[in-house]
mmCIF file of C-alpha atoms in Angstrom:
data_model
loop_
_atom_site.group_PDB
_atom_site.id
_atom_site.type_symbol
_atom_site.label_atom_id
_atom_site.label_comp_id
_atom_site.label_asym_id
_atom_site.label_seq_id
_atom_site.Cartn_x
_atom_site.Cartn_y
_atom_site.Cartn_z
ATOM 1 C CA UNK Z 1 16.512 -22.595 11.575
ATOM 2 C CA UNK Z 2 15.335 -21.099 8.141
ATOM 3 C CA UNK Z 3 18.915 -20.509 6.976
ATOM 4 C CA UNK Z 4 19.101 -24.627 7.780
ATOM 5 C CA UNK Z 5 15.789 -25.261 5.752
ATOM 6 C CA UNK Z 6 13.474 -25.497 8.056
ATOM 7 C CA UNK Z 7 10.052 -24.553 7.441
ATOM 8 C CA UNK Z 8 8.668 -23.082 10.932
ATOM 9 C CA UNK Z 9 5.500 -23.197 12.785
ATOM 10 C CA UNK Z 10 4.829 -20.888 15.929
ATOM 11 C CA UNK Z 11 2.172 -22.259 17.905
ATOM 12 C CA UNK Z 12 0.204 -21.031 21.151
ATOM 13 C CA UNK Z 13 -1.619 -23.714 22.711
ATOM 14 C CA UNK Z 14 -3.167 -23.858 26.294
ATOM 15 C CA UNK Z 15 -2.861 -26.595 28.577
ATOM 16 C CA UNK Z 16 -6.788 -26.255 29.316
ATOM 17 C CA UNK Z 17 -7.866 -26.685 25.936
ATOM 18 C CA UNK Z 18 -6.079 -30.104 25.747
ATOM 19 C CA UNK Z 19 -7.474 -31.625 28.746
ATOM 20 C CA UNK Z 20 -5.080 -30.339 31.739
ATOM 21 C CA UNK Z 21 -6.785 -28.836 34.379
ATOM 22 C CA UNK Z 22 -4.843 -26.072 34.140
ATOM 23 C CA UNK Z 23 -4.605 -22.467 31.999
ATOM 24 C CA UNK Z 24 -0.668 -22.795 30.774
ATOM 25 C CA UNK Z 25 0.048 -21.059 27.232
ATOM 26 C CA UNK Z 26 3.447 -22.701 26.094
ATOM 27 C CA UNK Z 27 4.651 -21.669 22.691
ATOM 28 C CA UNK Z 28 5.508 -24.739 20.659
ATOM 29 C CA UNK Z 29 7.509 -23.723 17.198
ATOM 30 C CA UNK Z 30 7.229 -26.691 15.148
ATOM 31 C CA UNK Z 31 10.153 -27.394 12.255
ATOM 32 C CA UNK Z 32 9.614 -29.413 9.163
ATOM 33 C CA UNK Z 33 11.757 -30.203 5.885
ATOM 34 C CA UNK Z 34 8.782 -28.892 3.893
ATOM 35 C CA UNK Z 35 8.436 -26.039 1.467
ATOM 36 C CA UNK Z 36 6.130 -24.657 3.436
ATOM 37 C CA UNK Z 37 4.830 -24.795 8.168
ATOM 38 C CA UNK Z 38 2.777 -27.450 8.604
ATOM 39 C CA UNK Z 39 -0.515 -26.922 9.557
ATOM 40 C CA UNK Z 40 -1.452 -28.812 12.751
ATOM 41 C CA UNK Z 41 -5.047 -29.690 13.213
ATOM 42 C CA UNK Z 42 -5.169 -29.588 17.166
ATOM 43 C CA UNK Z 43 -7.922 -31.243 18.965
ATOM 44 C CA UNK Z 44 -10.292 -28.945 21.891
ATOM 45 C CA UNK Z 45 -11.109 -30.525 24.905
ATOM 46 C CA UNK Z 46 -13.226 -29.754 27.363
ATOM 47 C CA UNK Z 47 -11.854 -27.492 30.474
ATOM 48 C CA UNK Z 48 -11.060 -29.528 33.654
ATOM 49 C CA UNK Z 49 -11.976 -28.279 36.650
ATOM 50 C CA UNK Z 50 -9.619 -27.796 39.439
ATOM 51 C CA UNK Z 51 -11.829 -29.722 41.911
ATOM 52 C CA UNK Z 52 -10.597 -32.643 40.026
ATOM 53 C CA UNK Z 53 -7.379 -32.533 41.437
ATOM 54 C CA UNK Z 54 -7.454 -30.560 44.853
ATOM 55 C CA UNK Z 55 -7.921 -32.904 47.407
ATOM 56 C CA UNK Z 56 -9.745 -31.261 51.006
ATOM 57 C CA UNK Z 57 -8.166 -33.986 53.469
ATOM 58 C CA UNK Z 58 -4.784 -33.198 52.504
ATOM 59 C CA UNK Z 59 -2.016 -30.779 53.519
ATOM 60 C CA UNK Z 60 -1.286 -28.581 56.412
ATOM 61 C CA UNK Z 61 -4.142 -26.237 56.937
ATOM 62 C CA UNK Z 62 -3.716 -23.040 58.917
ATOM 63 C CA UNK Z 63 -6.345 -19.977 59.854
ATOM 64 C CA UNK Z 64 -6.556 -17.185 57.477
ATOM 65 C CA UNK Z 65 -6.341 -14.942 60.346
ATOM 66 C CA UNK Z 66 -3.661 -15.499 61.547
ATOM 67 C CA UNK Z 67 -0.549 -13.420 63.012
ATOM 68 C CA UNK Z 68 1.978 -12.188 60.499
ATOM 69 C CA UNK Z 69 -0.532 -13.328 57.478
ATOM 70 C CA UNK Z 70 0.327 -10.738 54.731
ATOM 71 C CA UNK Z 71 -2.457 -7.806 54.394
ATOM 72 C CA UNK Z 72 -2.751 -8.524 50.740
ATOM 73 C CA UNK Z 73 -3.166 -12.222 51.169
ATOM 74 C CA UNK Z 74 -6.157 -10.922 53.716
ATOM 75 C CA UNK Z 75 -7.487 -8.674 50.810
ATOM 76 C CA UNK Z 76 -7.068 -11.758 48.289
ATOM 77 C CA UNK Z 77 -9.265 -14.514 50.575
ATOM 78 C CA UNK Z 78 -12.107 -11.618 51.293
ATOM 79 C CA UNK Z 79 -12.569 -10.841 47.839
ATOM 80 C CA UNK Z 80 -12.267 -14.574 46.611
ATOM 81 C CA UNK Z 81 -14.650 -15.333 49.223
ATOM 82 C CA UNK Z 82 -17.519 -12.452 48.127
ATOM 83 C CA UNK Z 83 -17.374 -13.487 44.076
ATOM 84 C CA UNK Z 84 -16.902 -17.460 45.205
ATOM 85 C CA UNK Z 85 -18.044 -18.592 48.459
ATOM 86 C CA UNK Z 86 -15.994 -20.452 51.485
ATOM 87 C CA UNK Z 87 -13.965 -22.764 48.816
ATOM 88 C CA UNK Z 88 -11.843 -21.411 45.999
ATOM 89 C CA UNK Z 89 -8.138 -21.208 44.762
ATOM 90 C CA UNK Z 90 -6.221 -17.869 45.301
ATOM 91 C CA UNK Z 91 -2.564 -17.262 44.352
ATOM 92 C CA UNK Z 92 -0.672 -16.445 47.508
ATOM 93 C CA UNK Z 93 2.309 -14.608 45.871
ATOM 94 C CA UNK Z 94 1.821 -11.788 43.525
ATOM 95 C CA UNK Z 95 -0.720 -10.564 41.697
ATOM 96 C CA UNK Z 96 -1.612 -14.287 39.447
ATOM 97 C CA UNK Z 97 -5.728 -14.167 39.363
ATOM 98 C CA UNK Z 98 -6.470 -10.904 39.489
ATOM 99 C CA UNK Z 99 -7.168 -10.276 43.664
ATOM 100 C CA UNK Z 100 -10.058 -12.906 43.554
ATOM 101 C CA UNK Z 101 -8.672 -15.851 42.989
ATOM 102 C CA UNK Z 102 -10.071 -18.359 40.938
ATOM 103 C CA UNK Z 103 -13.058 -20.868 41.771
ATOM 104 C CA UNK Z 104 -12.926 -24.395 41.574
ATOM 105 C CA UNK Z 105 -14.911 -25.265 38.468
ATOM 106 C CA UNK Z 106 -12.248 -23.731 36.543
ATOM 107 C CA UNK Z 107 -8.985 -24.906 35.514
ATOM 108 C CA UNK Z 108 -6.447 -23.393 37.852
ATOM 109 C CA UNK Z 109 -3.869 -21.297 36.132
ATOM 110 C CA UNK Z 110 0.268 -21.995 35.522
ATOM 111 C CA UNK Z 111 1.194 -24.005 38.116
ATOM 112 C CA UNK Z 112 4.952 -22.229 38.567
ATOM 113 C CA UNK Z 113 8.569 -23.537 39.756
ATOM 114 C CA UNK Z 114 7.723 -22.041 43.646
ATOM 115 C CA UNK Z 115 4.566 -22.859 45.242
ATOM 116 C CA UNK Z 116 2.230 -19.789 44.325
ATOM 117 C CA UNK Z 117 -1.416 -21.498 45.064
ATOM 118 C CA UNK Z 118 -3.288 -21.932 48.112
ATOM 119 C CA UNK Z 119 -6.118 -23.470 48.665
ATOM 120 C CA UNK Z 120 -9.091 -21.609 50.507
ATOM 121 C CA UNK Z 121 -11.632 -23.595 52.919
ATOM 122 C CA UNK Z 122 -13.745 -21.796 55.267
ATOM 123 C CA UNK Z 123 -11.082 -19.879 57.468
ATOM 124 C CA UNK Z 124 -8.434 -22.122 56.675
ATOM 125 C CA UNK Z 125 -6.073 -22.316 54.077
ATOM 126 C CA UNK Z 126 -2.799 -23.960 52.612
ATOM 127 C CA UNK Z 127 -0.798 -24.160 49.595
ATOM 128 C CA UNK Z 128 -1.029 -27.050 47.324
ATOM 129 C CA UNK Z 129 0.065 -30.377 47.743
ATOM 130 C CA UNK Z 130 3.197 -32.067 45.728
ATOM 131 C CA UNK Z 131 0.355 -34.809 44.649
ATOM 132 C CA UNK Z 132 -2.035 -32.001 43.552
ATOM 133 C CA UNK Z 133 0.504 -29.965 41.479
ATOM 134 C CA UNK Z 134 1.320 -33.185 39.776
ATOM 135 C CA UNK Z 135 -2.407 -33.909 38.686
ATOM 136 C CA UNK Z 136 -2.640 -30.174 37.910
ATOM 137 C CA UNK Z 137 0.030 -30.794 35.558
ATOM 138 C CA UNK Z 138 -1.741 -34.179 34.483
ATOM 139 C CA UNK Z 139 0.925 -35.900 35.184
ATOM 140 C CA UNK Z 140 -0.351 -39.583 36.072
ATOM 141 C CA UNK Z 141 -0.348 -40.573 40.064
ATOM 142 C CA UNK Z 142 2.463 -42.802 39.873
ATOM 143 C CA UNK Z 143 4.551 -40.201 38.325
ATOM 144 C CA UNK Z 144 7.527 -40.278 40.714
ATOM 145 C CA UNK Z 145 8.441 -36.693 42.489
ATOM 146 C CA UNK Z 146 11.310 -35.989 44.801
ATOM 147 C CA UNK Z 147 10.274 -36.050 48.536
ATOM 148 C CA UNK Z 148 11.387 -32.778 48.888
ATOM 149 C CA UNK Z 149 8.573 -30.415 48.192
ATOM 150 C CA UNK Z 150 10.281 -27.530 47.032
ATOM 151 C CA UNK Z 151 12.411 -29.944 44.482
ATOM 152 C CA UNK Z 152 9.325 -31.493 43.688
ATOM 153 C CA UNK Z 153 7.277 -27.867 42.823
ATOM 154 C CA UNK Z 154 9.929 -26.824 40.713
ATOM 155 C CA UNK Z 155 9.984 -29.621 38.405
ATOM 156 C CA UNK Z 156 6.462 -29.658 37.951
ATOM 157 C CA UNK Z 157 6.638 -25.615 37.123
ATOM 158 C CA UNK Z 158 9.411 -26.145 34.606
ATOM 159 C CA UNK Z 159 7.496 -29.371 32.743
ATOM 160 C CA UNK Z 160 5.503 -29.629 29.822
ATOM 161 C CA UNK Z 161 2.134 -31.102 31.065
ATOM 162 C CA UNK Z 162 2.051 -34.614 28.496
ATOM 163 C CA UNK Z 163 -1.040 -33.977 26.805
ATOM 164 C CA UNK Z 164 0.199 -30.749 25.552
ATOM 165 C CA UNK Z 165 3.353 -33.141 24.099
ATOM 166 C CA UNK Z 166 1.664 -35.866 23.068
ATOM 167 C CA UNK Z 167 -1.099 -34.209 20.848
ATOM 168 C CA UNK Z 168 1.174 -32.213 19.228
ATOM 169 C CA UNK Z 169 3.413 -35.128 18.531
ATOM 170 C CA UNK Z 170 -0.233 -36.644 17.362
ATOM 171 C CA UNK Z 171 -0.873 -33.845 15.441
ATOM 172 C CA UNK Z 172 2.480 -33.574 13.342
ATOM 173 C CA UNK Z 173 2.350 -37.218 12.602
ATOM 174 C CA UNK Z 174 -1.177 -36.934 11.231
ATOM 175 C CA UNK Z 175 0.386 -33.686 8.902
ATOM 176 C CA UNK Z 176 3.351 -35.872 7.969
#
């Protein structure tokens, strides 16, 4: 790109700083005609929690305890529930949050291309919603998904979550 005159930009930003209710660092690398990168003066939002997206009536709840559940999932949900209570987030593959989990009045962190967060409520749990990784990903309600969940997951975890796009768009029109 510098051989073709570009001027270039590497920028971190996280989804939670911009508004989405989620931790997501995407690199953005910004290219310009100008002698020298632009400069983008990026705006800080306030975190959203993600009880603003995970919804208690929905999805297909099953017991924590119950057969074939994976020992380390059981290790996850008891340590999630000492350091947060009956109601928190945990990843349900890997390692993701550390073994705790995450609580609620956080953002929740990269939603992924495979489902990869459950949702913990007293004894019961389940993974999230197509409806809730959409929000996660602030995408807007009537933001049409495939029916098929797994299709549906897997678009979300590949996307750019649109406030992320549209204030850097913002941003390199105001340094234009």
């Amino acid at each position: 790109m510098s051989a073709l005159g570009y001027a270039l930009s590497p920028i971190i930003l996280d989804a939670a700083d911009l508004g989405v209710p989620q931790h997501r660092k995407r690199l953005f690398i910004v290219g310009t005609r100008s002698k020298h990168p632009v400069e983008l003066a990026l705006p800080v939002f306030a975190h959203v929690p993600a009880l603003s997206f995970v919804d208690f009536g929905a999805g297909k709840w099953a017991p924590v305890n119950r057969p074939g559940r994976s020992p380390r999932t059981l290790t996850r949900v008891a340590a999630g529930r000492r350091q947060y209570g009956s109601r928190f987030l945990a990843p349900y593959y890997g390692s993701g949050s550390g073994e705790t989990g995450r609580c609620l009045s956080r953002p929740i962190g990269t939603i992924t291309t495979r489902d990869r967060w459950s949702v913990i409520d007293g004894d019961c749990m389940r993974m999230l919603t197509a409806d809730e990784n959409r929000a996660a990903m602030a995408f807007p309600a009537e933001y049409r998904l495939p029916e098929n969940h797994r299709l549906a997951v897997h678009m979300l975890g590949n996307a750019v979550p649109p406030p992320m796009t549209r204030e850097v768009i913002n941003a390199l029109r105001k340094a234009a």
